[in-house]
Amino acid sequence: MAMPRVVAFVWLLLSLLGIACDAQLSSTFYDQTCPTALTTIRTVIRQAVSQERRMAASLIRLHFHDCFVQGCDASILLDDTPSMIGEQNAAPNRNSARGYGVIHKAKTEVEKSCPGVVSCADILAVAARDASFSVGGPSWTVKLGRRDSTTASKTLAESELPHFQESLDRLISIFSNKGLSARDMVALSGSHTIGQAQCFLFRNRIHNQTNIDTGFASTRRRTCPTSGGDEKLAPLDLVTPNSFDNNYFKNLIQKKGLLETDQALFNGGSTDSIVTDYSKNPTAFKSDFATAMIKMGDIEPLTGLEGQIRNICGAVN
């Protein structure tokens, strides 16, 4: 009499394991369980960007910095605890990564309608798409169904996120390790067209490097001296800093890349031709950017029974 129960139990266990192993991301993941999720998130993002245009770039970067560490699992949103040092104070994020409050607000609003259903990882992915579109950038269909991690790692963040002084070869290697091509990398870097950087990140470039337009360097030195003013901001695109366009690539050809990793994309190396293509063809840039964002969103997501759906994005349930 016990055998049927044993067989049933084994079948159930195997079925659950199958869910964990075979679950795939889908753009319709919340259609039945939380049909208002995407519109709710979009409303929060539009409000945030309308109040501060720069927030669009910050939200795209937040998704990027999340996906490159442990995969797209919202680990970057976890606050430090006595037993875990998270990613927010890792060198690439400390006093730099922004937009946490916007994601928390979106989560709070979604929870009002659908408690315990929508992951913080998915909110990050949707927010990046909506942020891009809100400043004239491309939109794309976001695949959903990610779950949230229960851990974060400062050590991994400091070893897997690119540094602002990386060489081109090192940048290509970092992105390749995440399944992204050199073309993906250049396209994703194009989001810098709406971003800003702090003085300490580009001080060496404007004061010591020679592959830079002299007038551009002189302009930037006025607000970023050799010492002091570390947190003073400058737009990564001097021409159209509030528009998602291809001027970033035109700037690189003119040796007006603000960060060393920006100019590395056009400095006699293998990605020069991609930069030239995007500088002439904004449609190709936006199309490739959308494709690269989708690919980035596929980096090692937790699905099925993995991870959890956090009640609040900053802490494990």
mmCIF file of C-alpha atoms in Angstrom, residues 54 196-199 202 220 223 229-235:
data_model
loop_
_atom_site.group_PDB
_atom_site.id
_atom_site.type_symbol
_atom_site.label_atom_id
_atom_site.label_comp_id
_atom_site.label_asym_id
_atom_site.label_seq_id
_atom_site.Cartn_x
_atom_site.Cartn_y
_atom_site.Cartn_z
ATOM 1 C CA ARG A 54 20.506 61.655 -15.067
ATOM 2 C CA GLN A 196 27.915 61.653 -15.827
ATOM 3 C CA ALA A 197 31.177 60.827 -14.087
ATOM 4 C CA GLN A 198 32.892 62.072 -10.954
ATOM 5 C CA CYS A 199 36.164 63.964 -11.255
ATOM 6 C CA PHE A 202 38.705 61.022 -15.216
ATOM 7 C CA ARG A 220 37.374 69.585 -18.099
ATOM 8 C CA THR A 223 36.197 71.821 -12.777
ATOM 9 C CA GLY A 229 36.838 68.187 -6.103
ATOM 10 C CA ASP A 230 36.770 64.404 -6.409
ATOM 11 C CA GLU A 231 32.975 64.209 -6.552
ATOM 12 C CA LYS A 232 32.367 67.030 -9.044
ATOM 13 C CA LEU A 233 30.361 65.758 -11.975
ATOM 14 C CA ALA A 234 30.891 66.137 -15.715
ATOM 15 C CA PRO A 235 28.737 64.760 -18.542
#
